Amino acid sequence: MIMELSGWGRYPKIDAQVNQPSTLEQCQSLIQSSTLIARGLGRSYGDSSLSTYILDTRYLNHFISFDESLGLLKCEAGVVLQDIIHHFVPRGWFLAVTPGTGFVSVGGAIASDVHGKNHHSVGTFTEHITEIELLLGTGERVTTSRNKLPELFHATCGGMGLTGVILSATLMLKPITSSFIKETIIKVPDLDELLNAFANHKNTTYSVAWIDCLAKGKNLGRSLLMLGEHCETSHYQMQRKKVFSIPSLPIGVINKLSIRTFNSIYYAKTPHERTQTTSLERFFYPLDQIHNWNRLYGKAGFVQYQCVIPYSSGEKGLRDLLELIESSGNGSFLAVLKVLGPTNDNYLSFPLEGYTLAIDFKITPSLFRFLKSLDTIVLNFGGRLYLTKDARMSETTFKEGYPKWEAFEEIRAQYGAMGKFASMQSKRLGLL
Amino acid sequence: MKKILLIGATSAIVEATARIWAKEHHSLYLVARNESRLQTIAADLKIRGAHSVYTQVMDLNNIENHQSLIDTAIQTMGALDIVLIGHGSLGDQKAGEKDFNIALKELNTNAISVLSLLTYLGNYFESLQKGTIAVISSVAGDRGRESNYIYGTAKAAVSTFAQGLRQRLHKSNVHVLTIKPGFVDTPMTSKFKKGFLWSSPEVVAHTIYKSIEKGRNVIYVPWFWYGIMMITRMITEELFKRRSL
């Protein structure tokens, strides 16, 4: 079936031949016949899951086994995180690491090596994966882990689907004491105070800041810092929430005025500090209640710019970035800042110990030139961009930010991935 | 806990319905042709909460095995409360037009095998004086169309047969539900371009689940297909034959 597809940012778009295998044999025959990329829910923002031929994992969505004593869940790659949450939270288990949406497949979460609000304490998603079953370009199915073909494991975790098709994985779930979160929201007037507040709360399990990227001068970096801990009520309950859906809009409703208004009101209405009990869904997945929120940016779509700047030069780097973003007047509701913990052994995983900033930008004619100037700042401070959010970085920017790319390519060559697995993004970034 | 027999358990709609029942800890007996997929689904349903899951591999075109299939399921689970019949194939209409053997195969899978199962199950539930038989037909059975009238013929047979059976079994307190899905995005329809009329197996499954609880007779899923098919049926044959619908 040929269909027009895009990532979550709705840019770029491509006509793709999509196949939806239900069995290993079908996957093998697809790999044999064409160069392809695997795609789960298509929640990467740019072109990571786009290619002329796509292997859609939607029917590879079964739980395989669950060890109740250890919390080890083995499941197929197309299982959606929300599905895991709905089934295991009522039984007292939660994802060790969760991204900001439940609409991500297990395969996608591994390929992107996603992180969450607890990265500073527990690392990325794949740091809680014990084993992966991978279908290689040769058609062979292999099992890989930290002990078994470790270099293939570390290339696959965060490897953007370029080492093979992830068939299944074993996740270590974490026991929780409640399905509710004790959330504290602290209003912070500027960047210095924000970074101090992060440092003061480094022992808090979950932390993230919403940042008003249109504030300037002495208000630069004004934020709401959101902290969370699991409650200890031994009460487990998933709330079935009504969902809205944003209709298809001819033009976007996000512009300088609407953002400025929203940001000011949102900041102003929040009291200085407040603690509340919040449901798990509300705390981790606030936007999952609004289906198709990506349509708010209009037909042209948007890109999310997510970079990380190492700790040492973080404050200066963030200040430069925020000043440039503020003066450009671009930017959006969704600007998020978070402290990341130590980097891991994966070849292309994004996190570095430092600060990560994520901002949505509506696509405009001048946007890409502007983002290039942000790239320069990020690279100058030794940072890099998140591949999962990317739709436009240059090959040079990629290779400078990810020095292990050559080792990654060697492993791909060794396991027959070259020329077999490719996305629009991998081609743009000069991966073979 | 209910004892539920699912025939065609690897079909997307049946599997999605089984997941709802698994979550409610019912006991499930799965029948399908592909053994490895059947085992995958059985393991999944167990983790999702099914009280117990039994499997049987069978090509349902062999109708001589139907009686023993049902006997075994009853024996294994002790009794049956609900049956969902959802196996089928969307054959090649064009090939079937040229070669009736192909059409016959299609009619066997989508009609004859279903009528056979309905017969045995109808008699079982009649003797039990309770129970539910849910069968997946299709909107395609409501009016013959150039593009898929072989499939449509089979589904029309299923709908009509179920209609008669419903009347007969009503006296015995047995509920017969005819399910008529519209376009559903499943592996069976993977070659079609999807538009706004399409729905997911999960949505259809949820409606089936609810309709069994409520004791509905004939359902169109999603509901708007009731309107679409009402209008489609009203168009005169004179006009209809000139259109390519």
Short mmCIF file of C-alpha atoms in Angstrom, two decimals, chain B residues 83-176:
data_model
loop_
_atom_site.label_atom_id
_atom_site.label_comp_id
_atom_site.label_asym_id
_atom_site.label_seq_id
_atom_site.Cartn_x
_atom_site.Cartn_y
_atom_site.Cartn_z
CA VAL B 83 -18.80 -18.01 20.65
CA LEU B 84 -17.29 -15.47 18.27
CA ILE B 85 -16.87 -16.62 14.67
CA GLY B 86 -14.58 -14.34 12.70
CA HIS B 87 -12.42 -16.31 10.28
CA GLY B 88 -12.47 -15.39 6.63
CA SER B 89 -10.53 -14.21 3.63
CA LEU B 90 -10.86 -11.43 1.13
CA GLY B 91 -10.19 -13.34 -2.06
CA ASP B 92 -9.34 -12.13 -5.51
CA GLN B 93 -12.65 -11.09 -7.08
CA LYS B 94 -11.23 -10.86 -10.61
CA ALA B 95 -9.68 -14.33 -10.43
CA GLY B 96 -12.94 -15.73 -9.09
CA GLU B 97 -14.85 -14.25 -12.03
CA LYS B 98 -12.70 -16.18 -14.50
CA ASP B 99 -12.37 -19.44 -12.57
CA PHE B 100 -15.27 -20.66 -10.47
CA ASN B 101 -13.01 -23.00 -8.53
CA ILE B 102 -11.43 -19.93 -6.98
CA ALA B 103 -14.85 -18.46 -6.22
CA LEU B 104 -15.93 -21.77 -4.71
CA LYS B 105 -12.96 -21.79 -2.38
CA GLU B 106 -13.92 -18.29 -1.30
CA LEU B 107 -17.52 -19.31 -0.72
CA ASN B 108 -16.39 -22.33 1.28
CA THR B 109 -14.21 -20.26 3.59
CA ASN B 110 -16.51 -17.30 4.09
CA ALA B 111 -19.91 -18.97 3.92
CA ILE B 112 -20.13 -22.77 4.01
CA SER B 113 -17.70 -23.26 6.89
CA VAL B 114 -19.48 -20.56 8.88
CA LEU B 115 -22.93 -22.05 8.24
CA SER B 116 -21.64 -25.43 9.34
CA LEU B 117 -20.28 -24.01 12.60
CA LEU B 118 -23.49 -22.08 13.19
CA THR B 119 -25.48 -25.29 12.78
CA TYR B 120 -23.54 -27.27 15.38
CA LEU B 121 -23.22 -24.36 17.78
CA GLY B 122 -26.88 -23.47 17.35
CA ASN B 123 -27.87 -26.97 18.37
CA TYR B 124 -25.50 -26.95 21.34
CA PHE B 125 -26.81 -23.66 22.73
CA GLU B 126 -30.40 -24.66 21.98
CA SER B 127 -29.97 -27.68 24.21
CA LEU B 128 -28.31 -25.49 26.84
CA GLN B 129 -31.17 -22.94 26.66
CA LYS B 130 -28.72 -20.04 26.96
CA GLY B 131 -25.58 -18.54 25.43
CA THR B 132 -24.42 -16.14 22.75
CA ILE B 133 -23.35 -16.73 19.17
CA ALA B 134 -21.66 -13.73 17.57
CA VAL B 135 -20.72 -13.96 13.91
CA ILE B 136 -18.79 -11.50 11.80
CA SER B 137 -20.52 -10.82 8.51
CA SER B 138 -19.92 -7.66 6.48
CA VAL B 139 -21.61 -4.64 4.96
CA ALA B 140 -20.51 -6.24 1.67
CA GLY B 141 -23.35 -8.74 2.12
CA ASP B 142 -26.02 -6.03 2.08
CA ARG B 143 -25.83 -5.41 -1.65
CA GLY B 144 -23.94 -7.11 -4.47
CA ARG B 145 -21.32 -4.93 -6.06
CA GLU B 146 -19.08 -5.39 -9.06
CA SER B 147 -15.88 -5.03 -7.04
CA ASN B 148 -16.49 -7.82 -4.50
CA TYR B 149 -19.71 -9.72 -5.12
CA ILE B 150 -18.22 -13.15 -4.46
CA TYR B 151 -17.19 -12.12 -0.97
CA GLY B 152 -20.50 -10.24 -0.69
CA THR B 153 -22.47 -13.37 -1.64
CA ALA B 154 -20.77 -15.35 1.10
CA LYS B 155 -21.45 -12.64 3.67
CA ALA B 156 -25.08 -12.32 2.53
CA ALA B 157 -25.47 -16.05 3.15
CA VAL B 158 -24.01 -15.68 6.63
CA SER B 159 -26.27 -12.71 7.47
CA THR B 160 -29.41 -14.46 6.23
CA PHE B 161 -28.56 -17.74 7.94
CA ALA B 162 -27.86 -15.94 11.21
CA GLN B 163 -31.12 -14.04 10.88
CA GLY B 164 -33.11 -17.26 10.65
CA LEU B 165 -31.13 -18.87 13.41
CA ARG B 166 -31.76 -15.87 15.65
CA GLN B 167 -35.50 -16.28 15.26
CA ARG B 168 -35.29 -20.02 15.92
CA LEU B 169 -33.04 -19.72 18.98
CA HIS B 170 -34.87 -16.80 20.49
CA LYS B 171 -37.32 -19.32 21.91
CA SER B 172 -34.42 -21.04 23.62
CA ASN B 173 -33.06 -17.88 25.19
CA VAL B 174 -30.00 -17.94 22.92
CA HIS B 175 -28.66 -14.64 21.62
CA VAL B 176 -27.41 -14.43 18.03
#
